[in-house]
Short mmCIF file of C-alpha atoms and ligand atoms in Angstrom, two decimals:
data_model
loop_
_atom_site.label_atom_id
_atom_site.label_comp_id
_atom_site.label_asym_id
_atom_site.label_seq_id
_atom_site.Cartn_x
_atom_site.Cartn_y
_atom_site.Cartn_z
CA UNK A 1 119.32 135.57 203.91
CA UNK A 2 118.74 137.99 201.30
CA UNK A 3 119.29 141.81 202.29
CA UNK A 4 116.35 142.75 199.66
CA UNK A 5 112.05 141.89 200.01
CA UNK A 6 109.78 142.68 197.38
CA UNK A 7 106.52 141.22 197.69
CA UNK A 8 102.81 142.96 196.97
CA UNK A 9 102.61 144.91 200.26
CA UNK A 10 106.32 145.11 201.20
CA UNK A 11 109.18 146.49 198.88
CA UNK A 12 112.94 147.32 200.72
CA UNK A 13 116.54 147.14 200.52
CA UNK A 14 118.64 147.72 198.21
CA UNK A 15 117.37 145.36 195.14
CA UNK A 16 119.32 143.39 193.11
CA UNK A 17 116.93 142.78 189.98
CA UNK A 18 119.15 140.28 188.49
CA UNK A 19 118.76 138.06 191.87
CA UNK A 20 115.06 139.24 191.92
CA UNK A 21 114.64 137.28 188.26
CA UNK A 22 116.27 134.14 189.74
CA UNK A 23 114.37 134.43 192.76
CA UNK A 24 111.27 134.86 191.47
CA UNK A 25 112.03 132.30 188.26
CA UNK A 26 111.43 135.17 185.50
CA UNK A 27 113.27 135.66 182.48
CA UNK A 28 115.36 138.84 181.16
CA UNK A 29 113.91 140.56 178.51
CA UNK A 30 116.65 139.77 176.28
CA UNK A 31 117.85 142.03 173.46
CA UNK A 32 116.30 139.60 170.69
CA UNK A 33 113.20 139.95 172.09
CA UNK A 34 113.52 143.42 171.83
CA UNK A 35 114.24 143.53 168.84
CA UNK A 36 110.98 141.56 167.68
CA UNK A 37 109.44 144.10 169.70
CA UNK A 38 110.89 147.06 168.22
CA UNK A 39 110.77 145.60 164.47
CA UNK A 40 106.93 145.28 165.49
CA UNK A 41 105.85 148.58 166.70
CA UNK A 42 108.42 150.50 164.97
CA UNK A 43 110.33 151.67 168.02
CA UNK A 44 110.75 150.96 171.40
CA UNK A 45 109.58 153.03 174.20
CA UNK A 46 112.34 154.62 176.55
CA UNK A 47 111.14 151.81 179.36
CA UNK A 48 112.49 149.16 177.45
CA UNK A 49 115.18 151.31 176.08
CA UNK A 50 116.49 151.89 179.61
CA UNK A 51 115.97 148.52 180.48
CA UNK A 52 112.95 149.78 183.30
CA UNK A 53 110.96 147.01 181.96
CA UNK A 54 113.70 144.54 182.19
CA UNK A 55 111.91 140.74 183.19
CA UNK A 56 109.25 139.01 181.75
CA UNK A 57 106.99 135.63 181.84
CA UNK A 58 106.52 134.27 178.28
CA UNK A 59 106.42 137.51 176.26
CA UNK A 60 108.08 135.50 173.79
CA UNK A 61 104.32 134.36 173.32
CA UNK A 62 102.75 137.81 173.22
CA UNK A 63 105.55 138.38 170.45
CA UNK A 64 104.91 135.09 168.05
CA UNK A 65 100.42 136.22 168.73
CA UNK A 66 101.80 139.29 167.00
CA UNK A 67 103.29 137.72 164.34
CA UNK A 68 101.11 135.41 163.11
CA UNK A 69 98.12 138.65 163.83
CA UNK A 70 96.17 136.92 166.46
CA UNK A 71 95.41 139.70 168.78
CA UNK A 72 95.87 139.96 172.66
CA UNK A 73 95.03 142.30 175.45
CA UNK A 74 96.10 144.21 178.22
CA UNK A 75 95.73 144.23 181.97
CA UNK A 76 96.71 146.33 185.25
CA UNK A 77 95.88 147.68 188.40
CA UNK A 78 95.67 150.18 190.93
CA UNK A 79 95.11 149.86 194.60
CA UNK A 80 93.24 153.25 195.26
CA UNK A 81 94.90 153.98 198.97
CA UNK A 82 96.09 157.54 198.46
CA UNK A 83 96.57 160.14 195.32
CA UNK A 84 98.94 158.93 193.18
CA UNK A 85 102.67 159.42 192.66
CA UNK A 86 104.71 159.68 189.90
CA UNK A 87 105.92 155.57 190.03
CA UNK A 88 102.61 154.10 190.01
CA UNK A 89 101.99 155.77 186.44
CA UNK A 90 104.66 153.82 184.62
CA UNK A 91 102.95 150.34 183.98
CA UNK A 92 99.76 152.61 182.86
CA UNK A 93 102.45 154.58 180.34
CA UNK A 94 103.19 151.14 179.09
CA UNK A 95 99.46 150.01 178.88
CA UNK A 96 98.55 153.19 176.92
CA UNK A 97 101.95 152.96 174.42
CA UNK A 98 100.67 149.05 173.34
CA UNK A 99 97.18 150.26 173.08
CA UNK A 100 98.42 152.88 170.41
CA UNK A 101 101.02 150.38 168.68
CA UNK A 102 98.76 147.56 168.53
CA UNK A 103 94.82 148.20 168.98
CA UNK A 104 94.26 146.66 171.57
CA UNK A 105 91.61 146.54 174.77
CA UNK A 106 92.93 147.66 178.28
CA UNK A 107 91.54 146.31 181.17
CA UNK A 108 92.33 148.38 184.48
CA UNK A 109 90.90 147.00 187.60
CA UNK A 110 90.86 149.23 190.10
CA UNK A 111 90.98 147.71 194.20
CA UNK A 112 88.92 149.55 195.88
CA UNK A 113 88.56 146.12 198.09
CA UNK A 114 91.99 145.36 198.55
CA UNK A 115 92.70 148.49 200.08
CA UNK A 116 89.96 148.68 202.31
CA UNK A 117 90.82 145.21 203.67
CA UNK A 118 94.25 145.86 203.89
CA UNK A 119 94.27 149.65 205.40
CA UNK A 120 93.87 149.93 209.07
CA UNK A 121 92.56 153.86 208.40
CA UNK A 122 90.73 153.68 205.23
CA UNK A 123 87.14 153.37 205.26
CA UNK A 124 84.81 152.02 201.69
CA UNK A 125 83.96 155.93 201.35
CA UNK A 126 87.88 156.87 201.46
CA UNK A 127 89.07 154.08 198.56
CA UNK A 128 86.05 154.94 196.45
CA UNK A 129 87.29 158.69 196.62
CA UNK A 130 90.46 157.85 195.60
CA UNK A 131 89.53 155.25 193.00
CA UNK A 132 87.54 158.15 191.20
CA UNK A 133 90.60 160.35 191.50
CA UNK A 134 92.54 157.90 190.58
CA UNK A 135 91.12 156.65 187.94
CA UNK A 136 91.17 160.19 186.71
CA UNK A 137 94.80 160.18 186.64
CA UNK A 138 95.08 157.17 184.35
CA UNK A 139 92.41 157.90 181.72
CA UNK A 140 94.27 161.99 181.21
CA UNK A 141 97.51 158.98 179.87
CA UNK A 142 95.15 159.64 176.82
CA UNK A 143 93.79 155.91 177.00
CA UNK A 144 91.46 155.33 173.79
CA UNK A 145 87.91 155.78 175.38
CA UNK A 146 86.60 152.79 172.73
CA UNK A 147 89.23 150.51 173.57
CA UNK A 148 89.54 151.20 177.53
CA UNK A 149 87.53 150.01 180.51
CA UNK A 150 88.14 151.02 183.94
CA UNK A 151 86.22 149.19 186.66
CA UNK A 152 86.11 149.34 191.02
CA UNK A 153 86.00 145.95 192.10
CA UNK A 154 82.89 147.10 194.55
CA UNK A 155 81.04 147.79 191.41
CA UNK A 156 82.09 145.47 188.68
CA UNK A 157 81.73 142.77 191.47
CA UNK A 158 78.31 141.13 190.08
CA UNK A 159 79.68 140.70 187.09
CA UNK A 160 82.71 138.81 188.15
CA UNK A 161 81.55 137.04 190.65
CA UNK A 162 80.73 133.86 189.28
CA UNK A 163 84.37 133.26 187.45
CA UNK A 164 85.78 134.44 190.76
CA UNK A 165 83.78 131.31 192.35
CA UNK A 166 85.59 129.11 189.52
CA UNK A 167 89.18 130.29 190.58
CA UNK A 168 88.50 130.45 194.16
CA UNK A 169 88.08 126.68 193.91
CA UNK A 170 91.09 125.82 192.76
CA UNK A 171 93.55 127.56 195.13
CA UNK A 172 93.42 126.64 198.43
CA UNK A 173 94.66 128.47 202.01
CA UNK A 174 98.18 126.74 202.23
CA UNK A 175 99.20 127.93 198.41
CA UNK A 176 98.07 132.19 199.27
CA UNK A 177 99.82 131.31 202.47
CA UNK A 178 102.68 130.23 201.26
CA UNK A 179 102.80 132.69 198.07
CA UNK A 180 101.86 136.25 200.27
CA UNK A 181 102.79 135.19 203.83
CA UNK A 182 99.39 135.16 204.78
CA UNK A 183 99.03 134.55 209.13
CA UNK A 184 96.34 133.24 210.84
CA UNK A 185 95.70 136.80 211.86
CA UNK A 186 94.90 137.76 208.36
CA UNK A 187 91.42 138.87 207.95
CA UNK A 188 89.55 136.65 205.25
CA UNK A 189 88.73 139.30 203.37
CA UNK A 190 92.54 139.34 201.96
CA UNK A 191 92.87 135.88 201.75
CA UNK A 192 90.01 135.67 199.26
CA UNK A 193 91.03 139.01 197.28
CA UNK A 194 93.65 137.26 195.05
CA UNK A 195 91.06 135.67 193.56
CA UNK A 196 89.64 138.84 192.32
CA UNK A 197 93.21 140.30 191.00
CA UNK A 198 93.23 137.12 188.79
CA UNK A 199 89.71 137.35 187.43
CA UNK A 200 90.77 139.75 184.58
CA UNK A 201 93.23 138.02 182.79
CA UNK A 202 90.35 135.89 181.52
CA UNK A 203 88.41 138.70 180.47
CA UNK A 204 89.31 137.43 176.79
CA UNK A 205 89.83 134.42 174.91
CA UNK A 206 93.35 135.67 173.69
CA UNK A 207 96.21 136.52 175.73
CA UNK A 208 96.62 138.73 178.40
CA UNK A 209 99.71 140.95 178.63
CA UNK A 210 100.29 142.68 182.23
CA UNK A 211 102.24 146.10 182.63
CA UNK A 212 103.18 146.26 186.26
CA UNK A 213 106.20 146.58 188.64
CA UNK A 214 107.93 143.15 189.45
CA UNK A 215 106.00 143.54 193.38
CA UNK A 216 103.06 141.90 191.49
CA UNK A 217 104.15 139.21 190.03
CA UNK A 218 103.40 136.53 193.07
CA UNK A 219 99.48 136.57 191.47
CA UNK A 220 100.01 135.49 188.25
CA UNK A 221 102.27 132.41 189.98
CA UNK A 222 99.09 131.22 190.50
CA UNK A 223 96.93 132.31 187.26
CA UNK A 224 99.91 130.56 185.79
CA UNK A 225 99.17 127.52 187.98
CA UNK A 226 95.54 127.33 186.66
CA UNK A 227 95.11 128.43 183.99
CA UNK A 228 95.57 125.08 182.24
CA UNK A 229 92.72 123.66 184.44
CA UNK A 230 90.38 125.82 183.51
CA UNK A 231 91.19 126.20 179.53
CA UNK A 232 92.53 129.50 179.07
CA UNK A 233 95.85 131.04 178.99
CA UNK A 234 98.62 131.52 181.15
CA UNK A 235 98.99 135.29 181.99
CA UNK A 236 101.80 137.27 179.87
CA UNK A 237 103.11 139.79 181.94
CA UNK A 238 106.40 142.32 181.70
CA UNK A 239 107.64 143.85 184.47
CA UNK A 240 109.43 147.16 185.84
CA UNK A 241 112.55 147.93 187.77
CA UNK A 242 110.80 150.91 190.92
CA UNK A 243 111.33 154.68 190.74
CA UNK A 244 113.97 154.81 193.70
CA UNK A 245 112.29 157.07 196.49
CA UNK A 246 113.68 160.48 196.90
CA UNK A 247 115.74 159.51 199.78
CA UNK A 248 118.16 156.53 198.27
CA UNK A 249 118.03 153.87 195.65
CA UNK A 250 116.78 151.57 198.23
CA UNK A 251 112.70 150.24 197.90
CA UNK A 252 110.38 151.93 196.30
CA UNK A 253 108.68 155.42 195.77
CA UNK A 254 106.07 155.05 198.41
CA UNK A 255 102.76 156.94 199.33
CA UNK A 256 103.05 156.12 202.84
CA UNK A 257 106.34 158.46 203.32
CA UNK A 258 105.26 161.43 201.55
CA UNK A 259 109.13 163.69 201.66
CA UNK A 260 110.37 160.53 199.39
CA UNK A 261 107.68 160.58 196.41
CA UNK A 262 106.37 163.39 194.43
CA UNK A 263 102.66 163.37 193.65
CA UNK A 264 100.76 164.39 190.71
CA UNK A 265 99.17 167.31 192.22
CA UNK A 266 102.83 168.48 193.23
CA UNK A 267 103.04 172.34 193.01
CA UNK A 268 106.30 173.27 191.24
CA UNK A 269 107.33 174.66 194.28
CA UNK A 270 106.78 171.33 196.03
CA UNK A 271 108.64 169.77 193.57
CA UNK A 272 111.63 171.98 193.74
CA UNK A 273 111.72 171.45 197.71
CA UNK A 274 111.23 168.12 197.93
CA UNK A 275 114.27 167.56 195.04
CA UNK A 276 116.85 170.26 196.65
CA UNK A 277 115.98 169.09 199.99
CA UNK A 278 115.53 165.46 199.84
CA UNK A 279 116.98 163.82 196.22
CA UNK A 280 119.89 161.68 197.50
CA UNK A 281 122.65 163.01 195.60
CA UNK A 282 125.83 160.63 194.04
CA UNK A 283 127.62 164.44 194.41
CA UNK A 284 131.04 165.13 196.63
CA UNK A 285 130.70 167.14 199.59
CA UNK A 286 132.12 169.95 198.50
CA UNK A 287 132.53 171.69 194.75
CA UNK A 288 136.12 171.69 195.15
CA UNK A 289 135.99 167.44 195.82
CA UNK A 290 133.12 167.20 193.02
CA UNK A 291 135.50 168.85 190.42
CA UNK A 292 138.15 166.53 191.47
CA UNK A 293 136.85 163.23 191.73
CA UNK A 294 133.31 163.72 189.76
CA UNK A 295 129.74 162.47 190.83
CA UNK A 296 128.01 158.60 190.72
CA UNK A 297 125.19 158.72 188.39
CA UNK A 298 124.26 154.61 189.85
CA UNK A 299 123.57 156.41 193.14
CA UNK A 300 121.93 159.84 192.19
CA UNK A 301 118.23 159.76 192.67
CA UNK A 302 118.00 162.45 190.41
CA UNK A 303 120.32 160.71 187.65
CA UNK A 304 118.30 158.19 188.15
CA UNK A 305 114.90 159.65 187.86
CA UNK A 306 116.30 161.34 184.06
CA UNK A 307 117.17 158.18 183.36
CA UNK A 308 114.46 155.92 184.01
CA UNK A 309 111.56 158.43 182.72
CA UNK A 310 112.23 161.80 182.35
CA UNK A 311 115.06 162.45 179.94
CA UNK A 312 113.73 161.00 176.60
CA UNK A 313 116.94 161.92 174.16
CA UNK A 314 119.23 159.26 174.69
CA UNK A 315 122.15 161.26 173.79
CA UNK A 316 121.39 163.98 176.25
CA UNK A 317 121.36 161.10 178.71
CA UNK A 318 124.22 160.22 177.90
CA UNK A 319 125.75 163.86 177.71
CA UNK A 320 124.65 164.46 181.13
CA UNK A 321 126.09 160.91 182.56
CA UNK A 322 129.19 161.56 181.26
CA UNK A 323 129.66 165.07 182.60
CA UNK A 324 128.35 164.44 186.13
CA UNK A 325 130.69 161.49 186.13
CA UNK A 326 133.61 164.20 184.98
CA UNK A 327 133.04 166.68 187.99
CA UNK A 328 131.42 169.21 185.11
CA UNK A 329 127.97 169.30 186.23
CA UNK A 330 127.00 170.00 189.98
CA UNK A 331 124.73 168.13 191.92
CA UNK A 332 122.51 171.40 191.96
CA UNK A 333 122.63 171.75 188.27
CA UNK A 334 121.66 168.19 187.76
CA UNK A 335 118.42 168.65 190.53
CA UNK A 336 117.34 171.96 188.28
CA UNK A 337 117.39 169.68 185.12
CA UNK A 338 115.11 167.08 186.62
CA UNK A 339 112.61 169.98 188.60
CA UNK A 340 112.27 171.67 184.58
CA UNK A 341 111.53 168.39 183.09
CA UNK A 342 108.91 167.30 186.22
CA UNK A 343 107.37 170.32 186.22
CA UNK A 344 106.84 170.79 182.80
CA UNK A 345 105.34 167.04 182.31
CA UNK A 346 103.29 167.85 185.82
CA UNK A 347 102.13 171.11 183.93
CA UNK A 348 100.86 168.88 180.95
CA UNK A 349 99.38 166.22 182.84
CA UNK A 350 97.29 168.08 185.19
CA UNK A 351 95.95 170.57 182.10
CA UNK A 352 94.95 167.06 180.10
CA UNK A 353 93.39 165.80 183.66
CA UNK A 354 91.11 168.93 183.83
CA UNK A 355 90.04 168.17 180.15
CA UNK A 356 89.27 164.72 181.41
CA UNK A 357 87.36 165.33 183.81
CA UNK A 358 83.91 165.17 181.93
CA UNK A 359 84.93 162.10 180.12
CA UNK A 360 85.01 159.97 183.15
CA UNK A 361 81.89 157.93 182.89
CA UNK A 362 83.20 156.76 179.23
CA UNK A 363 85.77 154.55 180.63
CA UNK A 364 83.76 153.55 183.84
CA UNK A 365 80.34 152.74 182.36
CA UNK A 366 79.51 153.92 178.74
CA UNK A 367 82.49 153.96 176.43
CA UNK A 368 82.08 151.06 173.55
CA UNK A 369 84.17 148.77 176.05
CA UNK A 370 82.54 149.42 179.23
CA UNK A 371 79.19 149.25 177.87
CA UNK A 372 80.17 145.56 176.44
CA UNK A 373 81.46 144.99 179.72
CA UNK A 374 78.71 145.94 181.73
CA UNK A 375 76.64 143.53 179.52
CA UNK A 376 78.89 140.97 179.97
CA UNK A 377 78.35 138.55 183.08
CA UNK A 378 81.98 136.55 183.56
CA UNK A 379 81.50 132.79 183.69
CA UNK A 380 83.21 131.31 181.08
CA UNK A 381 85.84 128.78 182.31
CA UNK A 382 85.50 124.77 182.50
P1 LIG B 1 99.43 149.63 193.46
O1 LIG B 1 98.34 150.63 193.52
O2 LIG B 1 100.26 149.38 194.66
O3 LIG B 1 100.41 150.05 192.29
C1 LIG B 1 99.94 150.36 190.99
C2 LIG B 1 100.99 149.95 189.97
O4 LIG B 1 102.19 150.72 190.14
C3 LIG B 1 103.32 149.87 190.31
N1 LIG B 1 104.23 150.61 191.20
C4 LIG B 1 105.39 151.17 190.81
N2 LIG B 1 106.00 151.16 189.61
C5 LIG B 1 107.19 151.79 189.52
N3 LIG B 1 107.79 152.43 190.56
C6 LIG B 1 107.21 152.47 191.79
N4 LIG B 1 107.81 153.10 192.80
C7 LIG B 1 105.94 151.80 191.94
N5 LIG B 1 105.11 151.63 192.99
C8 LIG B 1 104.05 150.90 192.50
C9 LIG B 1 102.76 148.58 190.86
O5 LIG B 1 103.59 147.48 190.58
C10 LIG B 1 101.44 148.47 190.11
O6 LIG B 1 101.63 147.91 188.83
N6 LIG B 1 97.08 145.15 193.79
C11 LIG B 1 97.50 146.21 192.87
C12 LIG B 1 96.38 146.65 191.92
C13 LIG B 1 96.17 145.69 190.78
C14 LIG B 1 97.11 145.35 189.77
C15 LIG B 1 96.45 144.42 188.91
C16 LIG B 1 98.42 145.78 189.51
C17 LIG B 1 95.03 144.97 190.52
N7 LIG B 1 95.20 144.20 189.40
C18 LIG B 1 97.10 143.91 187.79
C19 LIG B 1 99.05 145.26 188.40
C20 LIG B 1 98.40 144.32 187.55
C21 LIG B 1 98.03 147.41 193.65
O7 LIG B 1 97.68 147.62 194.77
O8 LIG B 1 98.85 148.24 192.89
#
């Protein structure tokens, strides 16, 4: 029995991501590959720098597309249950750095469904709030309003219905039951909802590349399954190691335990309580001990938080590793560098957000994408 689970609706333990791969029969994304990448877009982005994005399913393929300058296109998600935290906005960081290296579409389905079906408390008004807000959130990434289309699943629905038909035929109950866990008290409404999470990687005739933490990846077992059947591609898809929670490097950042995640409408003050109080620190009990025998950067939530996003200059990284390791830097010192560097990208964010907000209805209905979209009714498989 594995100590770890990491599945679409449950992520907790302490995870081994190497296991994880082998488990859920990924690859590493390997240095050569990497390379490619970086020889490609000119540099690589601190994810895959930091190894964040560290697993893949034929990338290799999204790579070689490049090459030979056949283009491909990119698709993720959000499940609008809450406001957003500062984890869910990595593969959407990703999504918006290949849109600016390569030119391509994004695709963002947002599941205002899923979440209804799923929540106990959430009513159809409560996930459409949040999908505007949201979706609000993404866009201020500075997502190219030509190239971009955000859609709610309640909305786009007509459109996608009849390729959701197509898939829906081809997986049947004992394969979602075996692949999510599905009981037979699961309402129907989930067991059909895969269906929809697969409907946009066919929203091209070229490849689709996925951004999205590894909890994700059971759906595209199954794209991957069918694709052949119906004559399109298998989904690409990269994913992410999670931003620890607050409290430990164990599971994920979560909405549903607010003290462990900070949100994107944070006040610096929040921010600077939640970190002192609750950031699990690799730190010695005492200054005298910390001096002595030095800090653990692998266990320090706020270490780890520089690491994985907020710390771009690799040798400050490294700078700051090394002396927290030493005994030089204090725990407290190390929790004021990470609250300066949140705050300030916080600051940013929620000034671009404001400018956003009138732009809205470009990337929902009448940007050059969404219009396309909106004219576009999805049928085309075998
Ligand atoms: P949701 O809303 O749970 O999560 C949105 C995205 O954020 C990732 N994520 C994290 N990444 C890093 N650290 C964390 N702590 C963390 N927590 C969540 C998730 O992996 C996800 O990529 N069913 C999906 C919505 C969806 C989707 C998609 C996601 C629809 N189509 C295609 C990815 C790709 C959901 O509820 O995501």
């Amino acid at each position: 029995m594995d100590e770890f689970e990491v599945s679409p609706w449950n992520v907790s333990g302490k995870i081994d991501y190497d296991k994880l791969i082998e488990r859920f029969g990924t690859q590493k994304l390997s240095n050569d590959l990497l390379s490619d990448l970086k020889n490609l877009s000119g540099e690589l982005h601190l994810f895959f720098r930091r190894n964040v994005f560290f697993s893949h399913r034929d990338f290799d393929k999204i790579i070689e597309d490049i090459k030979n300058g056949k283009s491909f296109f990119i698709y993720t998600g959000r499940g609008p249950s809450g406001p957003m935290h500062i984890g869910h906005l990595l593969p959407f960081i990703l999504a918006k750095w290949f849109q600016e290296k390569f030119n391509v579409n994004v695709y963002i389905e947002i599941t205002d469904d899923e979440k209804y079906l799923h929540s106990d408390n959430l009513d159809l008004k409560d996930t459409k709030k949040y999908a505007i807000e949201n979706t609000l959130d993404i866009i201020s990434l500075g997502f190219n309003e030509d190239k971009t289309f955000v859609f709610f699943d309640t909305e786009y629905i007509k459109n996608m219905y009849k390729l959701a038909l197509r898939i829906a035929k081809k997986i049947n109950f004992s394969t979602v039951k075996a692949v999510f866990g599905f009981k037979e008290s699961t309402n129907i409404g989930m067991i059909f909802y895969p269906t929809l999470q697969l409907v946009p990687t066919f929203f091209e005739n070229n490849r689709c590349l996925i951004p999205e933490a590894i909890d994700q990846d059971p759906y595209w077992r199954i794209q991957r399954d069918i694709a052949d059947s119906i004559g399109k591609y298998k989904a690409s898809v990269i994913h992410s190691k999670f931003l620890p929670p607050l409290s430990g490097i164990e599971g994920k950042m979560s909405s549903s335990i607010p003290e462990t995640a900070i949100y994107l409408n944070d006040s610096p003050e929040i921010v600077k309580k939640k970190i002192m109080k609750y950031a699990f620190s690799g730190g010695q009990p005492t200054i005298e001990e910390h001096r002595k025998y030095g800090g653990n950067p692998d266990i320090d939530v706020s270490f780890q938080w520089l690491y994985m996003m907020f710390e771009e200059d690799d040798e400050k990284i490294k700078e700051i590793e090394i002396s927290y390791k030493k005994g030089d830097l204090l725990t407290g010192e190390l929790k004021n560098i990470l609250i300066e560097k949140i705050n300030k990208f916080l600051i940013d964010f929620r000034e671009k957000r404001e400018k956003y907000k009138d732009r809205l209805e470009k990337y929902l209905y009448d940007g050059k994408l969404a219009n396309k979209m909106w004219n576009t009714i999805y049928d085309n498989v075998k």
